[in-house]
mmCIF file of C-alpha atoms and ligand atoms in Angstrom:
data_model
loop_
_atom_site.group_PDB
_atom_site.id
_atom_site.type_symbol
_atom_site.label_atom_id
_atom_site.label_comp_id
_atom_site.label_asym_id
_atom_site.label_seq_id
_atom_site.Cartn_x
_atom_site.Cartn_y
_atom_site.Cartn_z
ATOM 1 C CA UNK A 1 141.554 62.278 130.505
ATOM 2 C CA UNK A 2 140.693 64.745 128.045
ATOM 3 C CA UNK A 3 144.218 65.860 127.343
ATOM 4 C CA UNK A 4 145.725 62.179 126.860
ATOM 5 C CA UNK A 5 145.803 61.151 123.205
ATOM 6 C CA UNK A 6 143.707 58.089 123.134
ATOM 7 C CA UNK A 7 145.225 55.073 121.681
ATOM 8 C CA UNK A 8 143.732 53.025 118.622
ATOM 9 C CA UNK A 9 141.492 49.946 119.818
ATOM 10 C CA UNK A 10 142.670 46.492 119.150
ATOM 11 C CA UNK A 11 140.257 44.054 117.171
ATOM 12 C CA UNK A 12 139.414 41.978 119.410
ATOM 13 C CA UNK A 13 138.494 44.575 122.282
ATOM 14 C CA UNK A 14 136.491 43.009 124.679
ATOM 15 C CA UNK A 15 132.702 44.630 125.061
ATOM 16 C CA UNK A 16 132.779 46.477 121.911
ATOM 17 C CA UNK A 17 129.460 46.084 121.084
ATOM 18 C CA UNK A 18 128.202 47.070 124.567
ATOM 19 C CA UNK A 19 130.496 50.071 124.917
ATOM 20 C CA UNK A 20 129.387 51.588 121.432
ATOM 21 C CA UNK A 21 125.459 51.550 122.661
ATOM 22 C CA UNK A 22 126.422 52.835 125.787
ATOM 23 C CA UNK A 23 128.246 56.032 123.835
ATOM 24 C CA UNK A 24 124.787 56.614 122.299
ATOM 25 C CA UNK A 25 123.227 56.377 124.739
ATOM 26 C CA UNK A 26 125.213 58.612 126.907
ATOM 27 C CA UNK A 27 125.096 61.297 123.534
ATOM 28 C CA UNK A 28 121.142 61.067 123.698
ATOM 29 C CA UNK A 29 120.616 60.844 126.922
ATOM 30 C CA UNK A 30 122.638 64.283 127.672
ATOM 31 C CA UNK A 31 121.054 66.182 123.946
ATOM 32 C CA UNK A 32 124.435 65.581 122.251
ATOM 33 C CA UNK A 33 125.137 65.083 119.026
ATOM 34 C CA UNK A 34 128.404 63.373 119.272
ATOM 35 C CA UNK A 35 130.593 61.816 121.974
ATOM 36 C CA UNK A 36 133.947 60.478 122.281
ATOM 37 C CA UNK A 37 135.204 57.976 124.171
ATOM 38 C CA UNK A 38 137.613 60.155 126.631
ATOM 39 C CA UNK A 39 134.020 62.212 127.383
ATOM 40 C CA UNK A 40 133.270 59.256 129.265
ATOM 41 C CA UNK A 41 136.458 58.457 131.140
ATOM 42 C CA UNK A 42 137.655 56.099 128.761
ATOM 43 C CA UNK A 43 141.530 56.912 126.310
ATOM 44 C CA UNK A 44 140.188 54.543 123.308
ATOM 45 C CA UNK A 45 139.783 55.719 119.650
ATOM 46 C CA UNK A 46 136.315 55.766 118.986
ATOM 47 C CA UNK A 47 133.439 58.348 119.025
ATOM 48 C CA UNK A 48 130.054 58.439 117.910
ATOM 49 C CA UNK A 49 127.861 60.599 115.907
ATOM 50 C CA UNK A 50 124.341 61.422 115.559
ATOM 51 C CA UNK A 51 123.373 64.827 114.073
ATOM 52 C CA UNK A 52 119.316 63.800 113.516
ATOM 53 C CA UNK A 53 117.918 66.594 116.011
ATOM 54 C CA UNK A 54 119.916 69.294 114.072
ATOM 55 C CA UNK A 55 118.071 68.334 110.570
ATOM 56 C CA UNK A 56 114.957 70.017 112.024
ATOM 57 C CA UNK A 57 116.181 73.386 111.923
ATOM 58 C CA UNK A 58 118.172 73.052 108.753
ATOM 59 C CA UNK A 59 116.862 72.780 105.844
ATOM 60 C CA UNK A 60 119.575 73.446 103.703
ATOM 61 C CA UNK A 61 121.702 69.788 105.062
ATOM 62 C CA UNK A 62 119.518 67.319 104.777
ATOM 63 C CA UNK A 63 121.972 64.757 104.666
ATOM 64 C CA UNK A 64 121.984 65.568 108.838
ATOM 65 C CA UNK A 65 119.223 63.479 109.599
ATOM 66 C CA UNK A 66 119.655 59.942 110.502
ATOM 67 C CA UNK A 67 124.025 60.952 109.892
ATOM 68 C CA UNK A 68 124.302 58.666 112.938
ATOM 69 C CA UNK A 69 127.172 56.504 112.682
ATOM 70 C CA UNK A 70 130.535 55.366 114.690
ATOM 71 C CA UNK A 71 134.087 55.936 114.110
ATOM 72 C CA UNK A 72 136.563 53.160 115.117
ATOM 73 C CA UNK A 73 140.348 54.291 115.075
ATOM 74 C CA UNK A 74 139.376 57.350 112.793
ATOM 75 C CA UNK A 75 142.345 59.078 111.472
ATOM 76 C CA UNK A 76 141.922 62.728 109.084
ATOM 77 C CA UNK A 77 144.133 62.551 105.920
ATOM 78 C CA UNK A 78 142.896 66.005 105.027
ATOM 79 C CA UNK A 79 141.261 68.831 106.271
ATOM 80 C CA UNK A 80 140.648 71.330 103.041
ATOM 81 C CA UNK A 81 138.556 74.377 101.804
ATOM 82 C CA UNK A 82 137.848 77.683 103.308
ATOM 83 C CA UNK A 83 138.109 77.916 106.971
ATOM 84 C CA UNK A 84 134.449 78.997 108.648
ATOM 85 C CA UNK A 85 132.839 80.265 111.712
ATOM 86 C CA UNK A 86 130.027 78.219 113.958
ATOM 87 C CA UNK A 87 129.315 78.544 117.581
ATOM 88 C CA UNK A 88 130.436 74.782 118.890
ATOM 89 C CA UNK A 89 129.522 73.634 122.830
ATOM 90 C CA UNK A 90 130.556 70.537 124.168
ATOM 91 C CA UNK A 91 129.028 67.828 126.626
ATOM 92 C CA UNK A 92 132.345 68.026 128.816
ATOM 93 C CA UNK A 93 132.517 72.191 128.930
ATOM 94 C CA UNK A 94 128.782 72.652 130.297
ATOM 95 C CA UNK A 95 126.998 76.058 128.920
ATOM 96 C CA UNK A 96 130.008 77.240 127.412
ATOM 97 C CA UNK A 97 129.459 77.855 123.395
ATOM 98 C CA UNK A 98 131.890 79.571 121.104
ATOM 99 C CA UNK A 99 132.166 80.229 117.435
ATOM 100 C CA UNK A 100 135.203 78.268 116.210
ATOM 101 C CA UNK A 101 136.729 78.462 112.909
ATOM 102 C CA UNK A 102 137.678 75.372 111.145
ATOM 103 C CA UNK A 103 138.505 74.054 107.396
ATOM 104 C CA UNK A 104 134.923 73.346 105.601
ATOM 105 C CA UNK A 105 136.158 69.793 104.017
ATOM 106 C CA UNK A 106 137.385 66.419 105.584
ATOM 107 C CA UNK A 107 138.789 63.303 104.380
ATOM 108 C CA UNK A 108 138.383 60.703 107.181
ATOM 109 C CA UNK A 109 139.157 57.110 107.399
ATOM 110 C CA UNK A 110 138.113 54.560 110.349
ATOM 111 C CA UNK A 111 136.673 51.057 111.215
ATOM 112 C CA UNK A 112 132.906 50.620 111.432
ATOM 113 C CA UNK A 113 131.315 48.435 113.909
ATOM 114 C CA UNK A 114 131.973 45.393 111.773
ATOM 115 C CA UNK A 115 135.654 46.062 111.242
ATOM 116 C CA UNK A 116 134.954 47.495 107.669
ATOM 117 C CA UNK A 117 137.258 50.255 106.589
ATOM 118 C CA UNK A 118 136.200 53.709 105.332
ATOM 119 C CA UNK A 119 137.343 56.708 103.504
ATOM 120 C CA UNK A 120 134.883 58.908 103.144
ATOM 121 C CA UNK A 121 134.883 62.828 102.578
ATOM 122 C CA UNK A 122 131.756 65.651 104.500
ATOM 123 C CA UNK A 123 131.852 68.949 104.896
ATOM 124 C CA UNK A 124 129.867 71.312 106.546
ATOM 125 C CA UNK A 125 128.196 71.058 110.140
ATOM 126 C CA UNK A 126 128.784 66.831 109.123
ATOM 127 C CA UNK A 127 132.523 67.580 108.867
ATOM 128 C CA UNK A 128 132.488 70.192 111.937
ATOM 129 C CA UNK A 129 130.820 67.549 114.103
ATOM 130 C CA UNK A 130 133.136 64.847 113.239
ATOM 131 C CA UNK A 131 136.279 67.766 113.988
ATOM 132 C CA UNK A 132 135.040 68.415 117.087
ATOM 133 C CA UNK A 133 134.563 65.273 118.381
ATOM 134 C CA UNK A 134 138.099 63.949 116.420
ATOM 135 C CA UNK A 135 140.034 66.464 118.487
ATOM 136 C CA UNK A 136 138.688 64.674 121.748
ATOM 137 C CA UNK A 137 140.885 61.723 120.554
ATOM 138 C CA UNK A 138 143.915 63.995 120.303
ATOM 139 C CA UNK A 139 143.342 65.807 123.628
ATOM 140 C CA UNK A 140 142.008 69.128 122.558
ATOM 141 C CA UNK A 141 139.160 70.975 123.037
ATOM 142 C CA UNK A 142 137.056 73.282 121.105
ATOM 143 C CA UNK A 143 138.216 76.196 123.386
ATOM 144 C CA UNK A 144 141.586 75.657 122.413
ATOM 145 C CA UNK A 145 140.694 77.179 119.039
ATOM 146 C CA UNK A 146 139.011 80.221 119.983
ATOM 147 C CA UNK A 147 140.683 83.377 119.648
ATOM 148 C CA UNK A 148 143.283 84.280 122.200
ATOM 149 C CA UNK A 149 141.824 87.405 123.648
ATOM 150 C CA UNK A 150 138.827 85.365 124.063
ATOM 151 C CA UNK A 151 140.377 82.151 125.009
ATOM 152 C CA UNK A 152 141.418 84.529 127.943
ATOM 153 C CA UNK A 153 137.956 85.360 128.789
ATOM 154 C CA UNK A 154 137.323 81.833 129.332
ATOM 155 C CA UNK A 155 140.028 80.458 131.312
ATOM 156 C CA UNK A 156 137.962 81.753 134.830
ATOM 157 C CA UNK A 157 134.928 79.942 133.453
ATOM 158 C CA UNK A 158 136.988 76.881 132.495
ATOM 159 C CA UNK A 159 138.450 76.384 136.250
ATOM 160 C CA UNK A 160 134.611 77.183 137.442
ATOM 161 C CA UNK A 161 133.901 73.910 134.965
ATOM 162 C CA UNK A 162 136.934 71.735 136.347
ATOM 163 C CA UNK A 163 136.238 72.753 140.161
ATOM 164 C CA UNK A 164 132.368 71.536 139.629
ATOM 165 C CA UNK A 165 130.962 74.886 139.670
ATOM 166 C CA UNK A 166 128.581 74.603 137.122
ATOM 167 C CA UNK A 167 124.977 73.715 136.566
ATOM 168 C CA UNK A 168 124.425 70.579 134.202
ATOM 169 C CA UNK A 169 121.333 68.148 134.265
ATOM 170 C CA UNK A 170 123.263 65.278 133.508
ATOM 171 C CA UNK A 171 126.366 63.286 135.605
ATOM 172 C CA UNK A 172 129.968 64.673 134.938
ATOM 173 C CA UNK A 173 132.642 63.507 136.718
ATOM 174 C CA UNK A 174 134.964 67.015 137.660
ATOM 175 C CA UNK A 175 138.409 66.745 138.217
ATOM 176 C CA UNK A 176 138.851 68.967 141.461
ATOM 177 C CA UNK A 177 135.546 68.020 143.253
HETATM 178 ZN ZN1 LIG B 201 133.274 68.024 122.814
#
């Protein structure tokens, strides 16, 4: 599931509504601070955001509290501006973190919850969350990014992930268990 490229969701998509609260809370529930909708077993083009709990320690982006939003078929026009390091983790890749270097500006565009459509530009950790979790809808992962020598590091701890070999406090469903 999280390789497939998840297809954009239809208008009238039954339990909408229901499935968006459930993605929150699924992200708060497990300390995330975004979730897509392949996370949870599910190929549709949606994910969810909610970097509040980083604002505390970061006083420099405000704008991170209460950045809690969700994007309906999002698609990037334009990823732009120097390319930076920060250590990413993921809900699906338990106690693995990384730094990952990615482009410091985003142009976005998706569907709110009321079928409005948005363009709208972030950068920093706004426009790193919302890269992270966009990549989920294309069927990559963070660790796809890393450097190779380390990428190579990982791959043991990676099949130790997919085999269920890993502590987590909160339900995943592995693919080898
Ligand atoms: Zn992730």
């Amino acid at each position: 599931m999280l390789r497939k490229i998840a297809p954009d969701i239809p208008e009238d998509f039954e339990g909408l509504d229901q499935f968006i609260e459930d993605l929150f809370d699924t992200m708060h529930a497990s300390d995330g601070v975004g979730l897509a909708a392949p996370q949870v077993g599910r190929s549709l083009r949606i994910f969810v955001v909610d970097t509040t709990p980083m604002a505390e320690n970061n006083d420099d982006e405000p704008e991170l509290k209460d950045f809690r939003k969700v994007f309906i078929n999002p698609y990037i026009i334009e990823e732009w501006g120097d390319s930076w390091a920060f250590e990413e983790g993921c809900l699906s890749l338990p106690n693995l973190r990384e730094e990952v270097s990615r482009p410091k500006k985003v142009r976005i565009e998706y569907y709110d919850e009321n079928w409005v459509l948005h363009e709208e530009e972030y950068d920093g950790i706004r426009a790193r969350v919302i890269q992270h979790e966009y990549d989920h809808l294309d069927g990559k992962l963070f660790t796809d990014k890393v450097n190779p020598i380390k990428r190579k590091l990982l791959a043991p701890r990676l099949k130790a992930i997919s085999r269920g070999r890993v502590d987590c406090d909160y339900k995943i469903i592995y693919p080898k268990k």
